[in-house]
mmCIF file of C-alpha atoms in Angstrom:
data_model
loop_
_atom_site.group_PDB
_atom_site.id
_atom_site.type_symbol
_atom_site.label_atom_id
_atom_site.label_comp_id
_atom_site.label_asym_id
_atom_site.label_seq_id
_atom_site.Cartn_x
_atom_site.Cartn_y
_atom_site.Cartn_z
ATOM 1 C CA UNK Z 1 157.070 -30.254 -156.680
ATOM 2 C CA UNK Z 2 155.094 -27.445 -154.808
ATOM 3 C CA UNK Z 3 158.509 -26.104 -153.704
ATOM 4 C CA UNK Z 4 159.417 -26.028 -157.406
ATOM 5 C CA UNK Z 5 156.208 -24.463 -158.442
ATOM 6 C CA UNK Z 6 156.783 -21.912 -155.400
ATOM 7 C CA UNK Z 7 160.427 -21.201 -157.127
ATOM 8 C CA UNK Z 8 159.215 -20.571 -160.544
ATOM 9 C CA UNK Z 9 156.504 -18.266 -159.364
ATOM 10 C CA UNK Z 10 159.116 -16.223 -157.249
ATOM 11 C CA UNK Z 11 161.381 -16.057 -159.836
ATOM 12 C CA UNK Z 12 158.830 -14.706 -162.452
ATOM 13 C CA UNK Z 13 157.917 -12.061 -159.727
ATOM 14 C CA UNK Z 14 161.344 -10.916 -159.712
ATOM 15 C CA UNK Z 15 161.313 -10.742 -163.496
ATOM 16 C CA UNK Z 16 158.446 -8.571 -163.461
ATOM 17 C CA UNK Z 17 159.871 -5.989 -160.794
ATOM 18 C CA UNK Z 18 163.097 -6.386 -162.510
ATOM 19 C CA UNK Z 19 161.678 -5.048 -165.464
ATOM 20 C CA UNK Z 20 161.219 -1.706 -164.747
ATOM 21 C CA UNK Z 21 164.153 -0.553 -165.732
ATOM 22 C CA UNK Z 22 165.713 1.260 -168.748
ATOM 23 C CA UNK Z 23 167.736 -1.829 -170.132
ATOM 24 C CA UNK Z 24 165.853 -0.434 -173.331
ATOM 25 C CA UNK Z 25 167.169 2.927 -172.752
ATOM 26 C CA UNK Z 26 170.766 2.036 -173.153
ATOM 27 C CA UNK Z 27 170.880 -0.207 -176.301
ATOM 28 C CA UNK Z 28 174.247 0.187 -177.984
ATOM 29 C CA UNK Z 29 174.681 3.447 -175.937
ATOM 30 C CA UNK Z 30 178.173 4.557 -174.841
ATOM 31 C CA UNK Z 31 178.613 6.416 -171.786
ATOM 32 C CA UNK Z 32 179.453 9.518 -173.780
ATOM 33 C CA UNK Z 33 176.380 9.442 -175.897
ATOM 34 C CA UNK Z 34 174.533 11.162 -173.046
ATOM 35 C CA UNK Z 35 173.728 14.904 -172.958
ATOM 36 C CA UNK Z 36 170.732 16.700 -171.067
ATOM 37 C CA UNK Z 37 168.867 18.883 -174.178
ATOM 38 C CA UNK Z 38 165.661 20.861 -174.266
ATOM 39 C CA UNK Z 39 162.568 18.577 -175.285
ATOM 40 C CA UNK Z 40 161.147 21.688 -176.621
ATOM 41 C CA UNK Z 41 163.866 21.672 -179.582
ATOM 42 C CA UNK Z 42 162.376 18.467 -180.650
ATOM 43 C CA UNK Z 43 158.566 18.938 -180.376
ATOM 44 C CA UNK Z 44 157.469 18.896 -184.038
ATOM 45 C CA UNK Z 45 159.413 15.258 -184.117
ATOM 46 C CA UNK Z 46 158.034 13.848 -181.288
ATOM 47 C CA UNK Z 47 154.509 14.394 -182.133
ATOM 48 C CA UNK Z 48 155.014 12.078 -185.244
ATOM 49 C CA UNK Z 49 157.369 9.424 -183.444
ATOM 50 C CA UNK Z 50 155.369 9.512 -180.331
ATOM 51 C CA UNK Z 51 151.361 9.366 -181.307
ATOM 52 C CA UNK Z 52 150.719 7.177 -177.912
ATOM 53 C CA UNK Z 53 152.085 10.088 -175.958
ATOM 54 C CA UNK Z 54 149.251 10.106 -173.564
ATOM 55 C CA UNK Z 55 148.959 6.108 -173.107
ATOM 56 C CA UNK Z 56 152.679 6.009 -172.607
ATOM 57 C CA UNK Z 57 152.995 9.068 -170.006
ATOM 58 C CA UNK Z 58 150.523 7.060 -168.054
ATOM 59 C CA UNK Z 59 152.262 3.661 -168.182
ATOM 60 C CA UNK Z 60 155.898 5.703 -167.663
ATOM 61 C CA UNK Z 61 154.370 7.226 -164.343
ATOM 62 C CA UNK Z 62 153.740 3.565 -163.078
ATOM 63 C CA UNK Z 63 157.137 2.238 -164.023
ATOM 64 C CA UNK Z 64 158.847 4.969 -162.511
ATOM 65 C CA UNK Z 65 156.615 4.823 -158.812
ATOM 66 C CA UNK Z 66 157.905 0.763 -159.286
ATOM 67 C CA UNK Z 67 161.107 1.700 -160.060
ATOM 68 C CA UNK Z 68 161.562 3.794 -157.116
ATOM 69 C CA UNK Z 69 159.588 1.569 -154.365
ATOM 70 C CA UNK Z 70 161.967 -1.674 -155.307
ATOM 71 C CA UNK Z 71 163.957 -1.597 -158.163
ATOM 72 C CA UNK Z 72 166.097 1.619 -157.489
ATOM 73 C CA UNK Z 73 166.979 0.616 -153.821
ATOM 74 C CA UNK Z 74 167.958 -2.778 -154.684
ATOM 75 C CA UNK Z 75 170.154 -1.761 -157.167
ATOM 76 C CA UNK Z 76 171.854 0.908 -154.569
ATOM 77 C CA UNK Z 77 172.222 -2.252 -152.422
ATOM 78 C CA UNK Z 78 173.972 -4.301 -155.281
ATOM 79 C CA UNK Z 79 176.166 -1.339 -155.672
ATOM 80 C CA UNK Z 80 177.283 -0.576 -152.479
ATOM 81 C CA UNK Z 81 177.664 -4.342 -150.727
ATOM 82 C CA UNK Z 82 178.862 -6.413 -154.029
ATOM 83 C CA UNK Z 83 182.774 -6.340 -154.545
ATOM 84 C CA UNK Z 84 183.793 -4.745 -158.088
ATOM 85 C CA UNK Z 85 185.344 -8.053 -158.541
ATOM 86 C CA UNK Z 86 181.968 -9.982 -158.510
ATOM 87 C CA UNK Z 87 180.110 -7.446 -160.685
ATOM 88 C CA UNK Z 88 183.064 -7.730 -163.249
ATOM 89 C CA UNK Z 89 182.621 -11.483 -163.481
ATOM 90 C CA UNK Z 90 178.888 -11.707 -162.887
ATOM 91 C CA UNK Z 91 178.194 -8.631 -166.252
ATOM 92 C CA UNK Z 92 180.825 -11.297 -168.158
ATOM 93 C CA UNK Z 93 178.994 -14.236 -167.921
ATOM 94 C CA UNK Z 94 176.009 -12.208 -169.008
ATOM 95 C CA UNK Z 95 177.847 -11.226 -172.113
ATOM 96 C CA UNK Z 96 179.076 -14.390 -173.054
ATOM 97 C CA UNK Z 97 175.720 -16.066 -172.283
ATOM 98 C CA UNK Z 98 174.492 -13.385 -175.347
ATOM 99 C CA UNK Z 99 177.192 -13.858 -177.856
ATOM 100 C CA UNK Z 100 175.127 -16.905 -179.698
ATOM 101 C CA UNK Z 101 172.335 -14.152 -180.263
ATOM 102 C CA UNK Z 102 174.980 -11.362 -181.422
ATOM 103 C CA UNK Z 103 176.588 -14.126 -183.592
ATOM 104 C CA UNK Z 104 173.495 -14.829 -185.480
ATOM 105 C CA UNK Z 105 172.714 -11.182 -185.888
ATOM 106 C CA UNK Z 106 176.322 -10.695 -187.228
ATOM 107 C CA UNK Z 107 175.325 -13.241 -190.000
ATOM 108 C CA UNK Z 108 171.820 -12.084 -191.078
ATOM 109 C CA UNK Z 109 173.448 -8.270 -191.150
ATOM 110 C CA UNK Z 110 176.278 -10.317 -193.798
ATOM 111 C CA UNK Z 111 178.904 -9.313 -191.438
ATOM 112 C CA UNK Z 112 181.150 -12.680 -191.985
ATOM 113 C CA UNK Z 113 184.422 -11.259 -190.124
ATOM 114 C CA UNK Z 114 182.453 -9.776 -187.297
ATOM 115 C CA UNK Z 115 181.100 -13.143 -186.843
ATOM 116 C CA UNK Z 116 183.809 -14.560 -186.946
ATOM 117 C CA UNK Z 117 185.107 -12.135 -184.110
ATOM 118 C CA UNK Z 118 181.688 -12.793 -181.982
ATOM 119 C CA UNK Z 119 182.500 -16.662 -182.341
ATOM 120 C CA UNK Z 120 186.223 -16.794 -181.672
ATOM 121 C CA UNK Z 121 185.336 -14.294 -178.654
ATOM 122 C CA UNK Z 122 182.475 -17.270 -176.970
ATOM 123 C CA UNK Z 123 184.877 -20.231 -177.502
ATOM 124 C CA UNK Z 124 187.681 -18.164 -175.730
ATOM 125 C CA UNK Z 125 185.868 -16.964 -173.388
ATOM 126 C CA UNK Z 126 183.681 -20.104 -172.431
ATOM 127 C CA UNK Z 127 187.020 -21.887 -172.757
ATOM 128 C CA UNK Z 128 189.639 -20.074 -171.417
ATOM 129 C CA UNK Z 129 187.692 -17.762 -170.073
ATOM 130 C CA UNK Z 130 186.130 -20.536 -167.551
ATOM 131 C CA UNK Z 131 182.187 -20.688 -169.038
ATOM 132 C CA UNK Z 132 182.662 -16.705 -169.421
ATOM 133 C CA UNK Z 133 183.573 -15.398 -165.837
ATOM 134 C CA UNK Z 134 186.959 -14.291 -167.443
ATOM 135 C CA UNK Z 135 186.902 -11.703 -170.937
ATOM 136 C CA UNK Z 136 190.758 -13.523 -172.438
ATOM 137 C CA UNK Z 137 189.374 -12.799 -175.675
ATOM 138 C CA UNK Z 138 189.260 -8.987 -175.478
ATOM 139 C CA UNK Z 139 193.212 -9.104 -173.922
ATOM 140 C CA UNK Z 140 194.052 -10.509 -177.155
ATOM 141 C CA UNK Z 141 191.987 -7.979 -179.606
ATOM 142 C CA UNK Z 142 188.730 -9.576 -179.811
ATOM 143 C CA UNK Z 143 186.380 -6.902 -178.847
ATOM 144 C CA UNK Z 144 182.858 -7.435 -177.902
ATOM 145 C CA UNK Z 145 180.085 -5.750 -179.844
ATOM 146 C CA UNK Z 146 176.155 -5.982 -179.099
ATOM 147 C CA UNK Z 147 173.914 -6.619 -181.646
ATOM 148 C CA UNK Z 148 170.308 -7.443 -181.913
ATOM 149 C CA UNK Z 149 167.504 -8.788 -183.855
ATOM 150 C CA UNK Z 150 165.802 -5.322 -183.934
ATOM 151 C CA UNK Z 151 169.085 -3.692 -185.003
ATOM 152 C CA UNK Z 152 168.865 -6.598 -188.090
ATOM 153 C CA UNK Z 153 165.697 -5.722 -188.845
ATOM 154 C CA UNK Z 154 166.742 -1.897 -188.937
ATOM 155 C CA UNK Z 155 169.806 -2.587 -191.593
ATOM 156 C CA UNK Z 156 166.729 -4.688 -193.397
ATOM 157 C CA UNK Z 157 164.868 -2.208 -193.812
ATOM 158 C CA UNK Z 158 162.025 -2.711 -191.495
ATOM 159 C CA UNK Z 159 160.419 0.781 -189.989
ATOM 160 C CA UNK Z 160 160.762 1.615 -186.515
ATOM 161 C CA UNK Z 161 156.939 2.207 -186.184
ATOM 162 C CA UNK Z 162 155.925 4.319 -182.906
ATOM 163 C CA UNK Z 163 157.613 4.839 -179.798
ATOM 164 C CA UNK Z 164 156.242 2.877 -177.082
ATOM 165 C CA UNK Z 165 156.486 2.368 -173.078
ATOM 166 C CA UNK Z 166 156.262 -1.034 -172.114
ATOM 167 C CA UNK Z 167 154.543 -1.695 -168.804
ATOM 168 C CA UNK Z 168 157.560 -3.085 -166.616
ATOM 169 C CA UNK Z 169 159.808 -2.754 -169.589
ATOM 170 C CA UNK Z 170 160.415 0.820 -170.313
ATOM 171 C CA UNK Z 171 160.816 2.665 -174.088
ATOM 172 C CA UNK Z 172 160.774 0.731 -177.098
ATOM 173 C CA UNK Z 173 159.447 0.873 -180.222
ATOM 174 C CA UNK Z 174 157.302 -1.837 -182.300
ATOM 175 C CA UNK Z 175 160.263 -3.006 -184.388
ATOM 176 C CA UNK Z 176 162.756 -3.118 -181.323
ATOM 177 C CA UNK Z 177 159.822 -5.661 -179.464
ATOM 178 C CA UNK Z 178 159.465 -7.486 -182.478
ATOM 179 C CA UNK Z 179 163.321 -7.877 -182.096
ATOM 180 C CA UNK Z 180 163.430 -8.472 -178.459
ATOM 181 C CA UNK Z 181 160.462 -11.637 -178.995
ATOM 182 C CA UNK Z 182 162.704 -12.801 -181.439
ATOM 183 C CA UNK Z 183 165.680 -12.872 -179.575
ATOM 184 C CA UNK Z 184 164.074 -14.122 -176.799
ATOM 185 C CA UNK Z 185 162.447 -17.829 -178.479
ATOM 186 C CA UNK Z 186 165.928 -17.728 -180.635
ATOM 187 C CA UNK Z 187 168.093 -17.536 -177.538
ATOM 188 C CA UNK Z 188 170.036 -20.992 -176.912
ATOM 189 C CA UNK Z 189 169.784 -20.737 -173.253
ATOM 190 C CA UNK Z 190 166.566 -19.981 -173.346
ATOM 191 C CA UNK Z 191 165.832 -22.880 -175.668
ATOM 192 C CA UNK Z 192 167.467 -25.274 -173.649
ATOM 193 C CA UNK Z 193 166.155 -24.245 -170.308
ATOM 194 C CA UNK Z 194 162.193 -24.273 -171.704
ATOM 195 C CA UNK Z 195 163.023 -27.956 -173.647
ATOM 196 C CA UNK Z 196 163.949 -29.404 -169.657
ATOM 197 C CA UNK Z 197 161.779 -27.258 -167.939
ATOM 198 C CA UNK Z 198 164.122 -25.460 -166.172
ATOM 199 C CA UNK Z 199 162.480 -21.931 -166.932
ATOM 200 C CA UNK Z 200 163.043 -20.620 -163.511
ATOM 201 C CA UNK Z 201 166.698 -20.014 -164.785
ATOM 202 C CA UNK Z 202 165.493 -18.182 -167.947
ATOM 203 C CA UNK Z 203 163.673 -15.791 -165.077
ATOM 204 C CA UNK Z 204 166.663 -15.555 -163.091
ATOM 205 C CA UNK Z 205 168.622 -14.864 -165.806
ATOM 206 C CA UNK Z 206 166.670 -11.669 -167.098
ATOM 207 C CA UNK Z 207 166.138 -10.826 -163.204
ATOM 208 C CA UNK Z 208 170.212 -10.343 -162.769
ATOM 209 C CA UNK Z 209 170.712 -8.909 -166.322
ATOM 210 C CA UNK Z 210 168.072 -6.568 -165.038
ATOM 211 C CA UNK Z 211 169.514 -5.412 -162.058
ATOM 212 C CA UNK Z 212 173.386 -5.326 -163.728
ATOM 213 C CA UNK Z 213 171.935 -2.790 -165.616
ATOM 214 C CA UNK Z 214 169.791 -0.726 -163.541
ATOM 215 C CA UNK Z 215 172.896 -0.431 -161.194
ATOM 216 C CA UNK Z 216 174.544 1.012 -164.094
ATOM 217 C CA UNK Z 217 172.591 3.807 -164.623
ATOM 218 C CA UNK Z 218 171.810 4.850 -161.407
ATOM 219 C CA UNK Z 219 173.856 7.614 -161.744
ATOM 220 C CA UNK Z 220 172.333 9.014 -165.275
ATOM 221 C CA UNK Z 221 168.843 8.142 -164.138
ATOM 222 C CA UNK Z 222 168.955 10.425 -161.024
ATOM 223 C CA UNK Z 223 170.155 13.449 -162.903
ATOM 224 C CA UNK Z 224 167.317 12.845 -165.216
ATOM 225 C CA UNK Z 225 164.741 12.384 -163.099
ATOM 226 C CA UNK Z 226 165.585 15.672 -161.818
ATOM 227 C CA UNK Z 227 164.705 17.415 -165.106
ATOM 228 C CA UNK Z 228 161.451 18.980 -165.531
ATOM 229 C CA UNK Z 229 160.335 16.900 -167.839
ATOM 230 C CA UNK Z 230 161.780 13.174 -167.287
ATOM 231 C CA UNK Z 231 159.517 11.375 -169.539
ATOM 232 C CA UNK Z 232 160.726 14.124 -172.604
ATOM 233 C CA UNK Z 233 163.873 13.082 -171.565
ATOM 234 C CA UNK Z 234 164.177 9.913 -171.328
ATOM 235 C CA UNK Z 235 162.198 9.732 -175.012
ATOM 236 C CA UNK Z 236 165.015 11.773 -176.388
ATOM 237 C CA UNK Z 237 167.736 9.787 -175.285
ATOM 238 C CA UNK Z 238 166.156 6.629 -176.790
ATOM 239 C CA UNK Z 239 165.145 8.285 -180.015
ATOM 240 C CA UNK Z 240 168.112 10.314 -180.376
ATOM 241 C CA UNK Z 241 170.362 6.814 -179.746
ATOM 242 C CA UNK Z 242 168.707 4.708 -182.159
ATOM 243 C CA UNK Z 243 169.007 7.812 -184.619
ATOM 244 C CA UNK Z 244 172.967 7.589 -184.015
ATOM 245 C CA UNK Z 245 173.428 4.127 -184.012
ATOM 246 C CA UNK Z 246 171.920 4.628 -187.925
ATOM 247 C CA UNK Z 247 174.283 7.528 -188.704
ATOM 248 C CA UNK Z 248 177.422 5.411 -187.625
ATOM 249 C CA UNK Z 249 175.791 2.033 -190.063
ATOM 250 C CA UNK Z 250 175.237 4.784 -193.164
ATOM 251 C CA UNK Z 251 177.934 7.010 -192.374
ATOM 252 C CA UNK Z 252 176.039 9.633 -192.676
ATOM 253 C CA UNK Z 253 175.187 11.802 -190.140
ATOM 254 C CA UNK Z 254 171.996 13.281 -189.818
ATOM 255 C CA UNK Z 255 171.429 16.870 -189.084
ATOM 256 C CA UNK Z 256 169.676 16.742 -185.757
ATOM 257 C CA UNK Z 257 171.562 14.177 -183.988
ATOM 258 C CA UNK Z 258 172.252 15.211 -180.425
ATOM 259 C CA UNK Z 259 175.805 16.808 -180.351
ATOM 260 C CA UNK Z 260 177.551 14.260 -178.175
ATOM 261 C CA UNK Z 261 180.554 15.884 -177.994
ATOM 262 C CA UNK Z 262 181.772 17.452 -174.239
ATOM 263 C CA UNK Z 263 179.239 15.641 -172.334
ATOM 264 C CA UNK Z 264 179.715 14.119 -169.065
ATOM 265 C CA UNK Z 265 180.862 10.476 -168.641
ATOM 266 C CA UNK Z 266 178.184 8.710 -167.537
ATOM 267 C CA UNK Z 267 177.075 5.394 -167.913
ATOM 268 C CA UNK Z 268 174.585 5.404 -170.338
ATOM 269 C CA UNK Z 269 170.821 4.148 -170.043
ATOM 270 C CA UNK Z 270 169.541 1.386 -173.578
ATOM 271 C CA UNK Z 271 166.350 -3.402 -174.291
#
């Protein structure tokens, strides 16, 4: 029992540092959405989407001393010593562990043949594809797509509401947290696990999902951070992503999107 307890507690600890990351960063982002632009061209907007500016500086400083004393390193680590071949399989089972979320989301949104796609991809996949190690599904046409419950609550209508910086957690905004809680309690896995008290896998779940990611954008984050003004940055990425992702739903787009076109391919940061 106490080695149990001992477990859980380590695994929630390595949640926590895990979390200082930019999973939230990257949502639906595409490693050409990226481009380095001048915060001042944005000012006026950011003073409306941002009125916890000061609060959130603060809490970005913290995440970003964390992020640098653990979380960076051990990603460097995962990088360099963990075959391609293992990283492949390991970000696979992570997707296919997700699909049941993207699957409901596909539904609520009234996208019936997109569901269809999500659920034909997770019986493939957790079939064929041995419990999701292997991606058979997309050799055959069925491409993956992420969805969320903030990005339902977005085509619903629901207002993004402020930026925020989550301590641990990175940018957000109240409607994307709202989303992430839900997706969290609605998450089968995570159902199962807390009905047989097995949340230590829950925690070591989001603790390799968290590191997956943070490898990937080691490369954008460090040309960011060198910027004089990372937090502006990093604000505009988010902001300027979420304002995309709404362009390609309306097919409209709007006038002061970033212009994504000839920038450099990297691996994009956005939870």
């Amino acid at each position: 029992m106490k080695k149990m307890m001992q477990l859980k507690k380590t695994s929630l600890l390595l949640t926590l540092f895990f979390g200082v990351i930019t999973i939230a960063y990257a949502k639906d982002t595409k490693k050409e959405d990226v481009v380095i632009e001048d915060p001042a061209l944005y000012e006026d907007q950011m003073l409306d989407l941002d009125p916890l500016e000061p609060l959130n500086r603060g809490i970005f400083v913290i995440n970003t001393f964390l992020d640098g004393l653990l979380i960076r390193p051990m990603a460097y680590a995962y990088e360099d010593l963990v075959a391609d071949v293992i990283k492949d399989r390991i970000s696979n089972v992570l997707d296919n562990l997700a699909s049941p979320i993207v699957f409901v989301n596909d539904l609520l949104q009234g996208e019936g043949t997109q569901a269809m796609n999500t659920f034909m991809r997770f019986f493939i996949n957790s079939t064929f594809g041995l419990l999701g190690l292997f991606d058979p599904a997309s050799d055959i046409g069925l491409d993956q797509k992420n969805n969320d419950f903030g990005t339902t609550f977005r085509r619903w209508g629901i207002g993004a509401g402020p930026y925020i910086i989550l301590p641990l957690f990175g940018p957000s905004s109240f409607r994307d947290l709202a989303g992430d809680s839900a997706g969290y309690f609605a998450d089968p896995y995570n159902w199962y696990m807390r009905v047989h008290h097995k949340k230590e896998w829950i925690y070591a779940r989001l603790a390799v999902k968290a590191l997956v990611k943070r490898q990937q954008f080691l490369e954008l984050t460090e040309r960011l951070d060198k910027t004089a003004d990372p937090y502006a940055q990093y604000r505009i990425l988010y902001m300027q992503n979420r304002k995309i992702i709404d362009a390609i739903e309306s097919s409209a787009v709007p006038e002061d999107v970033i212009d994504v076109s000839n920038t450099a391919p990297l691996e994009a940061i956005g939870k």
